[in-house]
């Protein structure tokens, strides 16, 4: 339907790169309208590229919770501006929309989401009685928008970002209607620490949307275009499943990088280089390797266990636990 749309948001050029990859993945899998919300921090040259991928690019004001206390609990101070996402309810020219964070990637057609009601979303891996606000079905409404703003002013958000506020507003999501619970395959966390490995092996192939949760995003890595693989250690507990990370970068280098180069978003380093050399040079220059995680104390490790943040792929793997038990039994 013409009055249905997929919607995303970028508050800077880095997230705009993610939105371009998301838009490209949607173009492969749907004929629905694609709508992009941007803030003034997105550059003019990037806006031109976004207009090549999205049907509508709309400028909106930044809404920032400025809630440093709650944001500090997640160690994510940058998430205050995610309240800007609330502008999606102002898109009243559409009867129903699906919002998707700019760090998601669509793997196959998900138009069936438009058969769902507001507010349909998948459980958050960190606290399943809350939904994750990276993918959700909503119905644009100025009345809802104004009520959300009023709630933000009066009570704020329990996490300082949009997810806490939306879960407070749509507070019956976890208890009232199971039909509003999207299967996890519509918002699959790509971060190993959040993925129960046996379940991923059993159901991961059915994933429809991958969500690159966490501080380190796909555009924060280095990509080798010759081998078509991501460089660096992509197997530690905080790193995305390599196959999804490689897919993101393959889309970026083949479909997005040429557009960025054409519009001068990526600086010209192509003098004297062949086309394939330009692609490699661009992909190598723009991304930094992810930071190494510091080692944690046994007390902090125990706290993470109690919070459900188990390092299944690393120190807390089955093999390591078995070795520890064997030493006690001996």
Short mmCIF file of C-alpha atoms in Angstrom, two decimals:
data_model
loop_
_atom_site.label_atom_id
_atom_site.label_comp_id
_atom_site.label_asym_id
_atom_site.label_seq_id
_atom_site.Cartn_x
_atom_site.Cartn_y
_atom_site.Cartn_z
CA UNK A 1 0.00 0.00 0.00
CA UNK A 2 1.17 3.51 -0.80
CA UNK A 3 0.40 4.69 2.72
CA UNK A 4 2.82 2.20 4.30
CA UNK A 5 6.49 3.02 4.90
CA UNK A 6 9.69 1.81 6.47
CA UNK A 7 11.24 4.58 8.58
CA UNK A 8 14.72 5.13 10.01
CA UNK A 9 16.75 7.93 11.63
CA UNK A 10 20.29 9.32 11.44
CA UNK A 11 21.65 12.01 13.75
CA UNK A 12 25.11 12.19 12.12
CA UNK A 13 26.99 11.05 9.02
CA UNK A 14 28.23 7.83 10.62
CA UNK A 15 24.72 6.59 11.30
CA UNK A 16 23.70 7.85 7.87
CA UNK A 17 26.14 5.30 6.39
CA UNK A 18 24.34 2.62 8.34
CA UNK A 19 20.99 3.95 7.11
CA UNK A 20 22.23 3.77 3.52
CA UNK A 21 23.12 0.10 3.93
CA UNK A 22 19.75 -0.53 5.60
CA UNK A 23 17.97 1.28 2.77
CA UNK A 24 19.83 -0.74 0.18
CA UNK A 25 18.87 -3.98 1.91
CA UNK A 26 15.24 -2.86 2.02
CA UNK A 27 15.27 -1.96 -1.68
CA UNK A 28 16.21 -5.56 -2.46
CA UNK A 29 13.29 -6.94 -0.47
CA UNK A 30 10.34 -4.56 -0.63
CA UNK A 31 8.45 -2.08 -2.78
CA UNK A 32 7.21 -0.10 0.23
CA UNK A 33 8.11 3.57 0.68
CA UNK A 34 11.38 4.29 2.47
CA UNK A 35 11.44 7.35 4.76
CA UNK A 36 14.57 8.86 6.32
CA UNK A 37 14.53 11.24 9.28
CA UNK A 38 17.70 13.29 9.70
CA UNK A 39 18.90 16.02 12.06
CA UNK A 40 20.91 19.13 11.13
CA UNK A 41 24.13 17.30 12.04
CA UNK A 42 23.88 15.24 8.83
CA UNK A 43 25.96 16.98 6.14
CA UNK A 44 24.51 18.40 2.93
CA UNK A 45 26.57 16.01 0.79
CA UNK A 46 25.31 13.03 2.79
CA UNK A 47 21.73 14.23 2.36
CA UNK A 48 22.17 14.08 -1.42
CA UNK A 49 23.24 10.46 -1.17
CA UNK A 50 20.35 9.61 1.15
CA UNK A 51 17.96 11.02 -1.45
CA UNK A 52 19.33 8.46 -3.91
CA UNK A 53 18.25 5.58 -1.67
CA UNK A 54 15.22 6.89 0.26
CA UNK A 55 11.93 8.14 -1.19
CA UNK A 56 11.61 10.83 1.49
CA UNK A 57 14.36 12.53 3.50
CA UNK A 58 12.91 14.75 6.20
CA UNK A 59 14.79 17.15 8.47
CA UNK A 60 13.73 17.06 12.14
CA UNK A 61 14.89 18.74 15.35
CA UNK A 62 17.05 16.89 17.83
CA UNK A 63 15.23 15.63 20.92
CA UNK A 64 17.74 14.86 23.66
CA UNK A 65 16.89 13.42 27.06
CA UNK A 66 20.07 14.95 28.57
CA UNK A 67 19.67 12.26 31.21
CA UNK A 68 23.33 11.57 31.95
CA UNK A 69 22.59 9.60 35.13
CA UNK A 70 20.51 6.89 33.48
CA UNK A 71 22.65 6.85 30.34
CA UNK A 72 25.72 6.30 32.51
CA UNK A 73 24.17 3.06 33.79
CA UNK A 74 24.42 1.70 30.24
CA UNK A 75 27.75 3.41 29.57
CA UNK A 76 26.12 4.87 26.43
CA UNK A 77 26.01 8.69 26.81
CA UNK A 78 25.41 9.10 23.08
CA UNK A 79 21.95 7.52 23.31
CA UNK A 80 20.25 10.61 24.74
CA UNK A 81 19.52 11.88 21.24
CA UNK A 82 17.57 8.73 20.42
CA UNK A 83 14.44 10.48 21.68
CA UNK A 84 14.57 12.14 18.25
CA UNK A 85 13.04 8.86 17.09
CA UNK A 86 9.70 10.10 18.47
CA UNK A 87 9.35 12.28 15.36
CA UNK A 88 8.34 9.15 13.46
CA UNK A 89 4.83 9.52 14.94
CA UNK A 90 4.48 12.81 13.03
CA UNK A 91 4.51 11.01 9.66
CA UNK A 92 0.73 11.16 9.47
CA UNK A 93 0.62 10.85 5.68
CA UNK A 94 1.13 7.12 6.33
CA UNK A 95 -1.40 4.87 8.05
CA UNK A 96 1.15 2.36 9.32
CA UNK A 97 4.94 2.25 9.46
CA UNK A 98 7.78 0.04 10.57
CA UNK A 99 10.62 1.83 12.33
CA UNK A 100 14.10 0.35 11.99
CA UNK A 101 17.30 1.58 13.61
CA UNK A 102 20.10 2.58 11.24
CA UNK A 103 22.25 -0.27 12.58
CA UNK A 104 19.87 -2.97 11.31
CA UNK A 105 20.13 -5.00 8.11
CA UNK A 106 17.24 -6.69 6.28
CA UNK A 107 17.91 -10.20 5.00
CA UNK A 108 14.57 -10.97 3.33
CA UNK A 109 11.09 -9.56 2.74
CA UNK A 110 9.41 -8.40 5.96
CA UNK A 111 6.28 -6.76 4.51
CA UNK A 112 4.19 -9.06 6.72
CA UNK A 113 5.06 -6.73 9.59
CA UNK A 114 2.48 -4.28 8.26
CA UNK A 115 -0.20 -6.81 9.23
CA UNK A 116 0.75 -6.23 12.88
CA UNK A 117 -0.70 -3.63 15.21
CA UNK A 118 0.93 -0.83 17.18
CA UNK A 119 3.13 -1.35 19.14
CA UNK A 120 4.54 -4.66 17.88
CA UNK A 121 8.19 -5.38 18.65
CA UNK A 122 10.59 -8.16 19.62
CA UNK A 123 11.78 -8.81 23.20
CA UNK A 124 14.97 -7.10 24.24
CA UNK A 125 17.77 -9.64 24.84
CA UNK A 126 18.86 -7.81 27.97
CA UNK A 127 15.42 -7.74 29.64
CA UNK A 128 12.81 -9.76 27.69
CA UNK A 129 9.83 -8.20 29.53
CA UNK A 130 10.79 -5.03 27.64
CA UNK A 131 10.71 -4.75 23.87
CA UNK A 132 13.73 -3.66 21.88
CA UNK A 133 12.98 -0.39 20.07
CA UNK A 134 15.30 -1.12 17.15
CA UNK A 135 12.41 -2.56 15.11
CA UNK A 136 8.75 -1.82 15.81
CA UNK A 137 5.41 -1.40 14.07
CA UNK A 138 3.60 1.86 14.78
CA UNK A 139 0.72 4.02 13.62
CA UNK A 140 1.62 7.69 13.06
CA UNK A 141 -0.45 10.04 15.18
CA UNK A 142 0.11 13.58 16.39
CA UNK A 143 -1.87 12.73 19.51
CA UNK A 144 0.50 9.85 20.33
CA UNK A 145 3.48 12.08 19.53
CA UNK A 146 2.29 14.78 21.94
CA UNK A 147 1.55 12.23 24.68
CA UNK A 148 5.07 10.79 24.30
CA UNK A 149 6.59 14.27 24.59
CA UNK A 150 4.51 14.96 27.70
CA UNK A 151 5.63 11.68 29.28
CA UNK A 152 9.26 12.53 28.47
CA UNK A 153 8.89 15.94 30.15
CA UNK A 154 7.05 14.70 33.23
CA UNK A 155 8.67 11.33 33.97
CA UNK A 156 11.63 10.97 31.62
CA UNK A 157 12.98 7.59 30.53
CA UNK A 158 14.24 4.87 32.85
CA UNK A 159 17.26 4.29 30.58
CA UNK A 160 17.68 7.86 29.36
CA UNK A 161 16.88 6.86 25.77
CA UNK A 162 13.89 6.10 23.58
CA UNK A 163 13.58 2.45 24.59
CA UNK A 164 12.86 3.19 28.24
CA UNK A 165 10.32 5.86 27.35
CA UNK A 166 8.51 3.72 24.77
CA UNK A 167 8.32 0.74 27.13
CA UNK A 168 6.79 2.98 29.79
CA UNK A 169 4.24 4.40 27.34
CA UNK A 170 3.33 1.02 25.81
CA UNK A 171 3.47 -0.61 29.23
CA UNK A 172 1.13 -3.53 28.50
CA UNK A 173 3.30 -4.96 25.73
CA UNK A 174 4.67 -7.79 27.88
CA UNK A 175 1.35 -8.86 29.37
CA UNK A 176 -1.69 -7.96 27.30
CA UNK A 177 -1.43 -9.24 23.72
CA UNK A 178 1.05 -11.89 22.61
CA UNK A 179 0.30 -11.01 18.99
CA UNK A 180 2.31 -7.83 19.50
CA UNK A 181 5.42 -9.85 20.36
CA UNK A 182 7.50 -10.14 17.21
CA UNK A 183 9.60 -13.30 16.84
CA UNK A 184 13.27 -12.67 17.57
CA UNK A 185 14.12 -13.33 13.91
CA UNK A 186 12.72 -9.86 13.12
CA UNK A 187 15.29 -8.23 15.41
CA UNK A 188 18.12 -10.72 15.84
CA UNK A 189 20.92 -9.42 18.02
CA UNK A 190 24.23 -9.86 16.23
CA UNK A 191 26.24 -9.51 19.44
CA UNK A 192 27.44 -12.83 20.76
CA UNK A 193 27.09 -11.90 24.42
CA UNK A 194 23.35 -11.59 23.88
CA UNK A 195 22.95 -14.70 21.75
CA UNK A 196 22.37 -18.09 23.29
CA UNK A 197 24.65 -20.05 20.98
CA UNK A 198 22.71 -23.35 20.63
CA UNK A 199 19.52 -21.40 19.84
CA UNK A 200 21.39 -19.30 17.29
CA UNK A 201 22.65 -22.46 15.60
CA UNK A 202 19.12 -23.85 15.54
CA UNK A 203 17.19 -20.75 14.44
CA UNK A 204 19.73 -18.21 13.15
CA UNK A 205 19.28 -19.29 9.54
CA UNK A 206 15.67 -18.06 9.69
CA UNK A 207 16.68 -14.51 10.62
CA UNK A 208 14.94 -11.75 8.67
CA UNK A 209 16.53 -8.70 10.34
CA UNK A 210 19.92 -8.42 12.02
CA UNK A 211 20.50 -5.71 14.62
CA UNK A 212 24.10 -4.65 15.32
CA UNK A 213 23.63 -3.85 19.00
CA UNK A 214 26.33 -2.38 21.21
CA UNK A 215 28.88 0.41 21.07
CA UNK A 216 30.87 -0.99 18.12
CA UNK A 217 29.00 -0.70 14.83
CA UNK A 218 29.80 -2.27 11.44
CA UNK A 219 31.28 1.00 10.20
CA UNK A 220 33.79 0.90 13.10
CA UNK A 221 35.69 -2.00 11.55
CA UNK A 222 38.24 -2.40 8.76
CA UNK A 223 37.18 -4.33 5.67
CA UNK A 224 39.45 -6.15 3.21
CA UNK A 225 37.70 -5.86 -0.14
CA UNK A 226 40.02 -8.39 -1.81
CA UNK A 227 39.13 -11.23 0.54
CA UNK A 228 35.69 -9.72 1.31
CA UNK A 229 36.22 -10.19 5.01
CA UNK A 230 36.32 -7.95 8.07
CA UNK A 231 39.78 -7.46 9.53
CA UNK A 232 40.68 -7.79 13.18
CA UNK A 233 39.34 -10.02 15.94
CA UNK A 234 35.67 -10.56 15.16
CA UNK A 235 35.25 -13.52 17.48
CA UNK A 236 35.35 -11.93 20.93
CA UNK A 237 32.21 -11.66 23.04
CA UNK A 238 31.17 -8.19 21.93
CA UNK A 239 31.62 -8.66 18.20
CA UNK A 240 28.90 -9.41 15.71
CA UNK A 241 28.58 -12.79 14.07
CA UNK A 242 31.15 -12.50 11.25
CA UNK A 243 28.78 -13.60 8.49
CA UNK A 244 26.44 -10.67 9.17
CA UNK A 245 29.30 -8.22 9.49
CA UNK A 246 30.72 -9.38 6.15
CA UNK A 247 27.29 -9.03 4.53
CA UNK A 248 26.97 -5.45 5.81
CA UNK A 249 30.39 -4.54 4.40
CA UNK A 250 29.75 -6.27 1.09
CA UNK A 251 26.62 -4.14 0.69
CA UNK A 252 28.48 -1.00 1.72
CA UNK A 253 31.41 -1.42 -0.67
CA UNK A 254 29.39 -2.59 -3.67
CA UNK A 255 26.35 -0.28 -3.48
CA UNK A 256 26.96 2.59 -1.07
CA UNK A 257 30.63 3.48 -1.46
CA UNK A 258 30.26 4.44 -5.17
CA UNK A 259 27.45 6.86 -4.22
CA UNK A 260 29.49 8.37 -1.39
CA UNK A 261 32.46 8.83 -3.72
CA UNK A 262 30.34 10.37 -6.46
CA UNK A 263 28.93 13.01 -4.10
CA UNK A 264 32.21 13.75 -2.37
CA UNK A 265 31.20 12.38 1.05
CA UNK A 266 34.28 10.14 0.97
CA UNK A 267 37.42 12.08 0.12
CA UNK A 268 38.96 11.41 -3.28
CA UNK A 269 42.01 9.18 -2.88
CA UNK A 270 41.65 7.70 -6.33
CA UNK A 271 44.30 9.62 -8.28
CA UNK A 272 46.12 7.13 -10.46
CA UNK A 273 44.18 4.15 -9.12
CA UNK A 274 42.04 1.64 -10.97
CA UNK A 275 38.38 1.30 -10.03
CA UNK A 276 38.90 -1.79 -7.90
CA UNK A 277 41.85 -0.09 -6.17
CA UNK A 278 39.67 2.91 -5.36
CA UNK A 279 37.12 0.66 -3.64
CA UNK A 280 39.82 -0.99 -1.55
CA UNK A 281 41.48 2.30 -0.64
CA UNK A 282 38.16 3.81 0.40
CA UNK A 283 37.13 0.87 2.53
CA UNK A 284 40.52 0.76 4.23
CA UNK A 285 40.69 4.46 5.00
CA UNK A 286 37.31 5.17 6.52
CA UNK A 287 36.99 2.66 9.32
CA UNK A 288 38.94 2.17 12.53
CA UNK A 289 39.44 -1.14 14.27
CA UNK A 290 37.30 -1.80 17.37
CA UNK A 291 38.85 -1.17 20.76
CA UNK A 292 40.09 -4.11 22.81
CA UNK A 293 38.05 -4.93 25.88
CA UNK A 294 39.82 -4.59 29.22
CA UNK A 295 40.01 -7.68 31.40
CA UNK A 296 37.39 -7.83 34.13
CA UNK A 297 37.67 -8.82 37.78
CA UNK A 298 36.09 -12.00 39.13
CA UNK A 299 33.58 -9.85 41.04
CA UNK A 300 32.52 -7.97 37.92
CA UNK A 301 32.32 -11.25 36.03
CA UNK A 302 30.00 -12.66 38.73
CA UNK A 303 27.80 -9.55 38.49
CA UNK A 304 27.52 -10.03 34.74
CA UNK A 305 26.45 -13.63 35.29
CA UNK A 306 23.74 -12.46 37.69
CA UNK A 307 22.54 -9.97 35.07
CA UNK A 308 22.40 -12.67 32.40
CA UNK A 309 25.43 -11.30 30.52
CA UNK A 310 27.28 -14.58 30.12
CA UNK A 311 30.31 -14.80 27.83
CA UNK A 312 29.24 -17.99 26.07
CA UNK A 313 31.86 -17.57 23.36
CA UNK A 314 34.80 -16.77 25.64
CA UNK A 315 35.71 -17.24 29.29
CA UNK A 316 32.31 -18.72 30.14
CA UNK A 317 32.16 -21.19 27.26
CA UNK A 318 31.16 -24.76 27.96
CA UNK A 319 34.71 -26.01 27.34
CA UNK A 320 36.21 -23.55 29.83
CA UNK A 321 33.59 -24.33 32.48
CA UNK A 322 34.18 -28.07 31.97
CA UNK A 323 37.95 -27.58 32.41
CA UNK A 324 37.33 -25.66 35.65
CA UNK A 325 35.06 -28.39 36.98
CA UNK A 326 37.59 -31.07 36.06
CA UNK A 327 40.26 -29.33 38.15
CA UNK A 328 37.96 -29.36 41.18
CA UNK A 329 37.01 -33.01 40.67
CA UNK A 330 40.66 -34.00 40.44
#
